[in-house]
Structure formats: structure tokens, C-alpha cells
Coordinates of C-alpha atoms and ligand atoms in Angstrom, one line a residue:
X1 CA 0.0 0.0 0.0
X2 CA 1.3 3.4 -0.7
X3 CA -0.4 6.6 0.9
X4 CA -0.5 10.1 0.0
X5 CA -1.5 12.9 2.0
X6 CA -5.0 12.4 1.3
X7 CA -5.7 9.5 -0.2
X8 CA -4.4 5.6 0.1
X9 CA -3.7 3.4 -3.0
X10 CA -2.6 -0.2 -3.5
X11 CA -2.8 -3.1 -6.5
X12 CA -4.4 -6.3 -5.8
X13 CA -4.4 -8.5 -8.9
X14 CA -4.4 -6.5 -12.1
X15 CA -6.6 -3.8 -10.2
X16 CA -5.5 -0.5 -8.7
X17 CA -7.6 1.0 -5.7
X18 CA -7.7 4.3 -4.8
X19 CA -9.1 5.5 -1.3
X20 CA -10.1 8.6 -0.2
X21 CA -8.7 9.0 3.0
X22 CA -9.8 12.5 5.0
X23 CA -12.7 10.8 7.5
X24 CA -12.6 14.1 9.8
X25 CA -14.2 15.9 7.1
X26 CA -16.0 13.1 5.0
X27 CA -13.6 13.1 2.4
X28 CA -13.8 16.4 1.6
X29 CA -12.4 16.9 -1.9
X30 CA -9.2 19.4 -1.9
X31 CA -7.2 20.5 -5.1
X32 CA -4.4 18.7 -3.1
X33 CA -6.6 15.5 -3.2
X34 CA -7.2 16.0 -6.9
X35 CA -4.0 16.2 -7.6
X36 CA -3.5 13.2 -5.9
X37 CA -6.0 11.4 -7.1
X38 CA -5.1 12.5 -10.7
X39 CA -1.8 11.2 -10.3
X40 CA -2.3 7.9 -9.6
X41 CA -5.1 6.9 -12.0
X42 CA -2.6 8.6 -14.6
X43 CA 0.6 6.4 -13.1
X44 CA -1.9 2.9 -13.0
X45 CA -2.9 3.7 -16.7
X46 CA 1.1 3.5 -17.6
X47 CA 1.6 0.4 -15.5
X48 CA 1.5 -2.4 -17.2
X49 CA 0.3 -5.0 -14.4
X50 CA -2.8 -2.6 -14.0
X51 CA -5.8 -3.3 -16.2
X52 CA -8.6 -1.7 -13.9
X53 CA -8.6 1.6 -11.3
X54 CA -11.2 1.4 -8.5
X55 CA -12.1 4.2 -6.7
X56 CA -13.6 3.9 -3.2
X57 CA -14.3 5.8 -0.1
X58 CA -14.2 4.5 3.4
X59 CA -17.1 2.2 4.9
X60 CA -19.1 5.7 6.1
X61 CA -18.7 7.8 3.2
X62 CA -17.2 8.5 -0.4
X63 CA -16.9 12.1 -0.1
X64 CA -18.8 15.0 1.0
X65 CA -18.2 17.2 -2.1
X66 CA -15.4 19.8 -3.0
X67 CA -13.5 21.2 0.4
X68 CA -16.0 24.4 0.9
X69 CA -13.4 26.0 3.3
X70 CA -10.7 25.9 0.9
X71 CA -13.1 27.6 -1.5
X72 CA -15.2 29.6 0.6
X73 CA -13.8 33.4 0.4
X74 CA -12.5 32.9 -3.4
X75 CA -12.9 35.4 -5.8
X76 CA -13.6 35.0 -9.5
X77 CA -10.6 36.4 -11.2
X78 CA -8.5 33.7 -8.9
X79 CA -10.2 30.9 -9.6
X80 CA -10.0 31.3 -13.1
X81 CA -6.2 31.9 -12.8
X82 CA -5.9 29.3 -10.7
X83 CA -7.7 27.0 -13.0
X84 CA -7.7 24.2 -10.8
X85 CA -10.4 22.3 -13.0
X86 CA -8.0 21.0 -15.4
X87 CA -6.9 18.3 -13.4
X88 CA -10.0 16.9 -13.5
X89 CA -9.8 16.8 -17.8
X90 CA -7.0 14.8 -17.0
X91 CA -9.2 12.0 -15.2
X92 CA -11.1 12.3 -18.4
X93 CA -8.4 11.0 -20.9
X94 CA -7.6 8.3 -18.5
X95 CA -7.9 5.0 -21.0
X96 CA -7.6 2.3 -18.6
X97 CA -11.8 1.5 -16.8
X98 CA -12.4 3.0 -13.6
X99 CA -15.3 2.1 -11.3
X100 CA -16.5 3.7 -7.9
X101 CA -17.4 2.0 -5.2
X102 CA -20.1 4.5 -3.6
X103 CA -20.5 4.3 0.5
X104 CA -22.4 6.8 2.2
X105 CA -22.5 10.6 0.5
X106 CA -21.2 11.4 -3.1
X107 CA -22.1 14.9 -2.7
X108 CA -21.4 18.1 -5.0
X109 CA -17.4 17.2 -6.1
X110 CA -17.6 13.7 -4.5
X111 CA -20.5 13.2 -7.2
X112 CA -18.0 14.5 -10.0
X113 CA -15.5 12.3 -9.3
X114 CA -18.6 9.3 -9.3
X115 CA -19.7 10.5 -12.4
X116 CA -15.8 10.4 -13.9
X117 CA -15.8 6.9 -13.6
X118 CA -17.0 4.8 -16.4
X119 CA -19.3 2.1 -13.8
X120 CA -20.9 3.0 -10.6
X121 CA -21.2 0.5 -8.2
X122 CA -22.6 1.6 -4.6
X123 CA -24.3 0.6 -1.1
X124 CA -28.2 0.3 -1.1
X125 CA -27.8 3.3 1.6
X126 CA -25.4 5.5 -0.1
X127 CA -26.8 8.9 -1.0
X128 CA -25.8 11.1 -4.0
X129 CA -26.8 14.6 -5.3
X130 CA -25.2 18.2 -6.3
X131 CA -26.5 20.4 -3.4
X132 CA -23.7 23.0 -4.8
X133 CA -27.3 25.4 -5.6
X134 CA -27.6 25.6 -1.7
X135 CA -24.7 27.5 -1.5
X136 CA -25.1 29.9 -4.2
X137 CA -22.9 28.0 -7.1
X138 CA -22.7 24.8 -9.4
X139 CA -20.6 22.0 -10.2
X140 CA -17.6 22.7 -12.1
X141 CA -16.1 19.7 -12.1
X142 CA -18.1 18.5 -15.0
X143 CA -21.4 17.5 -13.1
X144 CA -23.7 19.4 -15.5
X145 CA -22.5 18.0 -18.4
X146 CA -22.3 14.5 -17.2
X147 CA -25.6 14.0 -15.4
X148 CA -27.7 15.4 -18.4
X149 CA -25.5 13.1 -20.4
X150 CA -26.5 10.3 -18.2
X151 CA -30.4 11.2 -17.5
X152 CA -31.2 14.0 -19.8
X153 CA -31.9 17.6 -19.8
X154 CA -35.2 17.6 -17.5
X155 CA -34.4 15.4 -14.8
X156 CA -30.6 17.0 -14.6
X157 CA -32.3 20.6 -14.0
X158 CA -34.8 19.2 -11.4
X159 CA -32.1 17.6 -9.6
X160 CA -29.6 20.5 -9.5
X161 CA -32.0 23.3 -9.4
X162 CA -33.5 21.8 -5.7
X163 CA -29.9 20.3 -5.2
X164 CA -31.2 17.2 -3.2
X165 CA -29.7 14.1 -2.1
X166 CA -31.4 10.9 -4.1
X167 CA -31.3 7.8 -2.1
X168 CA -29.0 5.1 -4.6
X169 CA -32.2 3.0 -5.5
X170 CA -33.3 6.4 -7.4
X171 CA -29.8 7.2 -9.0
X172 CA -29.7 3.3 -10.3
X173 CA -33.6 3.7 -11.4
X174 CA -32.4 7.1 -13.6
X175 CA -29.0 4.4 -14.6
X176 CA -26.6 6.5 -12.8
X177 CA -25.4 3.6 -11.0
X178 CA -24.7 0.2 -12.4
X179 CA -25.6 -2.4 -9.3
X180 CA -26.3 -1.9 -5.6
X181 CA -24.8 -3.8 -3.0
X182 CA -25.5 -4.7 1.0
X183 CA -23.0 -1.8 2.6
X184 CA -21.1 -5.0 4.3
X185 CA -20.3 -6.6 0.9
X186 CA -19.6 -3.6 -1.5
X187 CA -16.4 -3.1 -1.9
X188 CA -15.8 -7.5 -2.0
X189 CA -18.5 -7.4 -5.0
X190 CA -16.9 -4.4 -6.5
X191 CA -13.7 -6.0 -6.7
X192 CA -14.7 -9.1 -8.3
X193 CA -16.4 -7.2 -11.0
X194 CA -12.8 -5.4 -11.5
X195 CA -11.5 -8.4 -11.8
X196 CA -13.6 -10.1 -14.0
X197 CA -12.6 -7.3 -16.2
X198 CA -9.0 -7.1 -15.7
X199 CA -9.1 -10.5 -17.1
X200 CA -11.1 -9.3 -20.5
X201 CA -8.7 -8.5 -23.9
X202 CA -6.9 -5.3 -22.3
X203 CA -7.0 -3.4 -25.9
X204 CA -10.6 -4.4 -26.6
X205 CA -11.6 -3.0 -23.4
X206 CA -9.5 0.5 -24.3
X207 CA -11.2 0.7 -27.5
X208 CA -14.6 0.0 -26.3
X209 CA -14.4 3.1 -23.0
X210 CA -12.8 5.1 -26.2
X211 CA -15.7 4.6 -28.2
X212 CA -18.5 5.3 -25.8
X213 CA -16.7 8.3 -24.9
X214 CA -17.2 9.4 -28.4
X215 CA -20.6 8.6 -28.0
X216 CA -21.1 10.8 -25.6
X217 CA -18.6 13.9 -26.5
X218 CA -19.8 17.7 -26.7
X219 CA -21.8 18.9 -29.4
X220 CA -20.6 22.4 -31.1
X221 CA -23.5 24.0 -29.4
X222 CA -22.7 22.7 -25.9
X223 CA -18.9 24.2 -26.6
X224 CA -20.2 27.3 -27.8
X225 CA -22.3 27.8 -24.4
X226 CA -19.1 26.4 -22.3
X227 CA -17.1 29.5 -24.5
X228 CA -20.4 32.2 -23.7
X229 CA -20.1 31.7 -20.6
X230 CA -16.3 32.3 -20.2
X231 CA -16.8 35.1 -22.1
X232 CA -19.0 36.7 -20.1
X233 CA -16.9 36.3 -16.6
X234 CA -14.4 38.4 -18.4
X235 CA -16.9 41.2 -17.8
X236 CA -16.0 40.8 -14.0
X237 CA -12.2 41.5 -15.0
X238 CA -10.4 45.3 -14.5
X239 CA -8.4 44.3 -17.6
X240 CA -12.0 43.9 -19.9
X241 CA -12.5 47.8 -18.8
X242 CA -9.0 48.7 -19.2
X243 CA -8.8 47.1 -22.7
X244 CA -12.3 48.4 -24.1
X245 CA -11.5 51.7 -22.8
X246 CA -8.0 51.8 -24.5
X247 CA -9.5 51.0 -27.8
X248 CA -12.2 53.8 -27.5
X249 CA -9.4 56.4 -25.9
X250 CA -6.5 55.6 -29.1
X251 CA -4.1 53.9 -27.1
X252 CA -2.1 51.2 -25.5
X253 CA -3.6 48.9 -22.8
X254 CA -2.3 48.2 -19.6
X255 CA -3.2 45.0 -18.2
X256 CA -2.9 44.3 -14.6
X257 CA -4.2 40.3 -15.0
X258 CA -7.4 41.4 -12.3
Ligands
CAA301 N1 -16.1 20.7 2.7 C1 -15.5 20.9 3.9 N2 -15.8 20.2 5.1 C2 -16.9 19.4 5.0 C3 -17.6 19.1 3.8 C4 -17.2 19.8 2.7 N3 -17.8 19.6 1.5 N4 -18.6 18.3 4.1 C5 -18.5 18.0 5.4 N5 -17.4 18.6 6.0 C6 -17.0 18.6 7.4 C7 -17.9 19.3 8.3 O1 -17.7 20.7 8.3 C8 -17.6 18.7 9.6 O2 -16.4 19.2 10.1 P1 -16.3 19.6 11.7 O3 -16.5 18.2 12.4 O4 -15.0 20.2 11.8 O5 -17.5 20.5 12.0 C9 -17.4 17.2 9.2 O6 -17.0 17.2 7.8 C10 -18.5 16.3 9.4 O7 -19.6 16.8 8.7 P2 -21.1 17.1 9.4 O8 -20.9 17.3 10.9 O9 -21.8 18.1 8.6 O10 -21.7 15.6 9.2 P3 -23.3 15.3 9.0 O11 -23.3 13.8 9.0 O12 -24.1 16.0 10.0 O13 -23.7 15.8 7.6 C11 -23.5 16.1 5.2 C12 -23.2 15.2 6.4 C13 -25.0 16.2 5.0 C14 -22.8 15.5 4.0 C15 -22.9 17.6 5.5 O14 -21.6 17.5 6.0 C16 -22.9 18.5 4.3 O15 -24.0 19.0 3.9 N6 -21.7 18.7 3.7 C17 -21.6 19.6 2.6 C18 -22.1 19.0 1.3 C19 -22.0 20.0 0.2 O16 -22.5 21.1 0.1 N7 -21.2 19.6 -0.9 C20 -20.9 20.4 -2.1 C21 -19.6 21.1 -1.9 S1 -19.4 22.3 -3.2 C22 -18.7 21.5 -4.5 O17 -18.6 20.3 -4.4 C23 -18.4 22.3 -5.7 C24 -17.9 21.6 -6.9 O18 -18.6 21.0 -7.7 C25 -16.4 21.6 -7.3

């Protein structure tokens, strides 16, 4: 077993199993943990002797969402310099399958990183839901685009508009989630389906998660609103004033990057 600072990872068999691992605050997502997290699915899709990534919480919980005190007095202009969402792209490129093992919450972020993986596998108590509108924002880890990829445009708005948490019978009903397990055996079953399919033709199985991806990739219009809205932040920028001004006034900008 090898542990970070937030999460714990090991190979058994031909599958490699990453673990949330920050209980005090139910695995509350940090860019640190991201990182982390991004890391290791990237270094088990270069190994070799790894044909399958599981990722699991711990028996209580998966995780509670993105950390909200690491985020809480952020401006605009920072987050987009900081640009911490790009890690998660790179979970999307990953080739190799990876399937969650879903205990307890998979709130806001915690549902993102769920909804990354290609099956869903969780306990019959386990709860799951974007309650990011109760605080005044959204995902923006990809959870808008990849629940109305999954259930469609009317049943993604109801969900994220009121923000609650579905019990995992609903989320498997909508085909969120592939199976549901007893909480005592769910992270035994979701192990043998890994490796059952560590076991499958390792470049069919690439091709296949390739393909369905394509299946599902943006549209022009979905890009074009992704673009709109980016545009329209820059409207919140000093620089977007300073620029327009410039133009109207004959001369040089000065750019401050606020
Ligand atoms: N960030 C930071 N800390 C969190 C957290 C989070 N998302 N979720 C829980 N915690 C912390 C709590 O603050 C608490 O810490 P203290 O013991 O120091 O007070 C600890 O974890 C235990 O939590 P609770 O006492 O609240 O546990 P509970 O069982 O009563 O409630 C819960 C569980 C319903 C999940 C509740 O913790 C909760 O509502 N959490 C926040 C869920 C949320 O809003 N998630 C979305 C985050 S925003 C996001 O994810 C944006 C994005 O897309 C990138």
C-alpha cells in the first residue's frame, strides 16, 4: 500500500484501488486530493500490471463534495487563474476502466469524481446529489454536463436546481449507478467485477471506453455555451475595462491580470 497525504492506494491482482482517505471531514475533496488522485489513476494507466482503477471511499462515506473552506472566500478572477479544474480533464483521458465504489454521501465534487468513472457501483444506503445550488454556485467539475449526459436535460435541471440528495435505488432507477450492494459486501463485489474485467482483452476493453466516450462527446452548441459563458466572466475583470476603454481612448492597454 502506498499513501498520500490524502488519499491511500494499492494493487491487488491487475486492479489499482484508490481510497479517499480524509474521514474528519468526510472526504472532503481538496485540489491537493485532486492532484492526488489524478496522479495515480494517470501512473496505473502507464503500468502495465494494472488493467482496472477502482475508486472507493471509506465504509461511512465516499466524499462530501469539494473542500467548501478551501473555496469559501474565493474570488472570480482567482479561480480562473488558478484554474484548478484542469486536473480533472485529465481524469477524463484516462484509457484504462475505472469504477466507484459509492458508501455513504457522493455529494457536489464527491459526485463528480462518481460520475468520472466509467461504472458505478454503490451501497443500497449510499446517498448522491449536487447540493452545490444551496450554496449559491454549481458544479464545475463537469457535473452538469455529465448527469444530463446520463439522465437528460429535465431530470438533470430538477435535480440541480433543488440540489437534493437521491437515495442510490433512485440514482440506479435514472442508470446513474450500475448495481447496488448490501454496505457490508460492496467493496468485496466491487472487486470481483474489476477483476472479471481485468481479465477481458486489455485493448478491446480501451477501444470500447474510447468509443463510448465518443458517444457521448460535446456537441458544437454545448462548446459554444461552455465558451459564452467564459466570455462573459471576463466582464467581471479590470483588464476587460481597461482594454475596451483603451480602444475607445486611441491607445495602449495596460493590463494588470485582475
Ligand atoms: N467541505 C469541507 N468540510 C466538510 C464538507 C465539505 N464539502 N462536508 C463535510 N465537511 C466537514 C464538516 O464541516 C464537519 O467538520 P467539523 O466536524 O470540523 O465540523 C465534518 O465534515 C462532518 O460533517 P457534518 O458534521 O456536517 O456531518 P453530518 O453527518 O451531520 O452531515 C453532510 C453530512 C450532509 C454531508 C454535510 O456534511 C454536508 O452537507 N456537507 C456539505 C455538502 C456539500 O454542500 N457539498 C458540495 C460542496 S461544493 C462542491 O462540491 C463544488 C464543486 O462542484 C467543485
Amino acid at each position: 500500500m502506498q499513501n498520500k497525504e490524502f488519499i491511500k492506494t494499492w494493487v491487488e491482482g491487475k486492479v489499482g484501488v484508490i481510497q479517499l482517505d480524509r474521514p474528519k471531514v468526510l472526504n472532503a475533496i481538496n485540489t491537493s486530493m485532486v492532484r492526488e488522485i489524478v496522479e495515480t489513476a494517470e501512473s496505473f494507466d502507464r503500468e502495465d500490471d494494472v488493467m482496472v482503477i477502482v475508486i472507493r471511499g471509506d465504509e461511512r462515506t465516499f466524499a462530501a463534495g469539494a473542500d467548501i473552506d478551501e473555496m469559501a472566500e474565493v474570488d472570480a478572477v482567482t479561480m480562473e487563474l488558478r484554474n484548478q479544474f484542469t486536473d480533472w480533464d485529465r481524469l477524463a483521458i484516462v484509457k484504462k476502466p475505472m469504477i466507484a465504489a459509492v458508501t455513504g454521501y457522493a455529494f457536489g465534487g464527491g459526485f463528480e469524481l462518481v460520475l468520472c468513472c466509467d461504472m458505478v457501483f454503490a451501497s443500497e444506503n449510499a446517498q448522491v446529489g449536487f447540493p452545490e445550488v444551496k450554496l449559491g454556485v454549481m458544479p464545475g467539475a463537469g457535473g452538469t454536463q455529465r448527469l444530463t449526459k446520463l439522465v437528460g436535460k429535465t431530470k438533470a435541471l430538477e435535480w440541480l436546481w433543488f440540489g437534493d440528495a437521491k437515495p442510490a435505488s433512485e440514482a440506479y432507477d435514472l442508470g446513474v449507478i450500475n448495481r447496488l450492494f448490501a454496505p457490508e459486501v460492496l467493496f468485496e463485489e466491487t472487486m470481483k467485477v474489476a477483476h472479471r474485467l481485468s481479465e477481458q482483452a486489455p485493448i478491446s476493453v480501451r477501444l470500447i471506453k474510447e468509443s463510448v466516450n465518443k458517444a457521448v462527446d460535446y456537441s458544437v452548441y454545448e462548446g459554444m455555451q461552455y465558451e459564452r459563458k467564459n466570455f462573459y466572466m471576463l466582464f467581471a475583470t479590470e483588464d476587460q475595462k481597461e482594454g475596451m476603454a483603451a480602444f475607445k481612448e486611441k491607445r495602449k492597454p495596460h493590463f494588470k491580470g485582475k
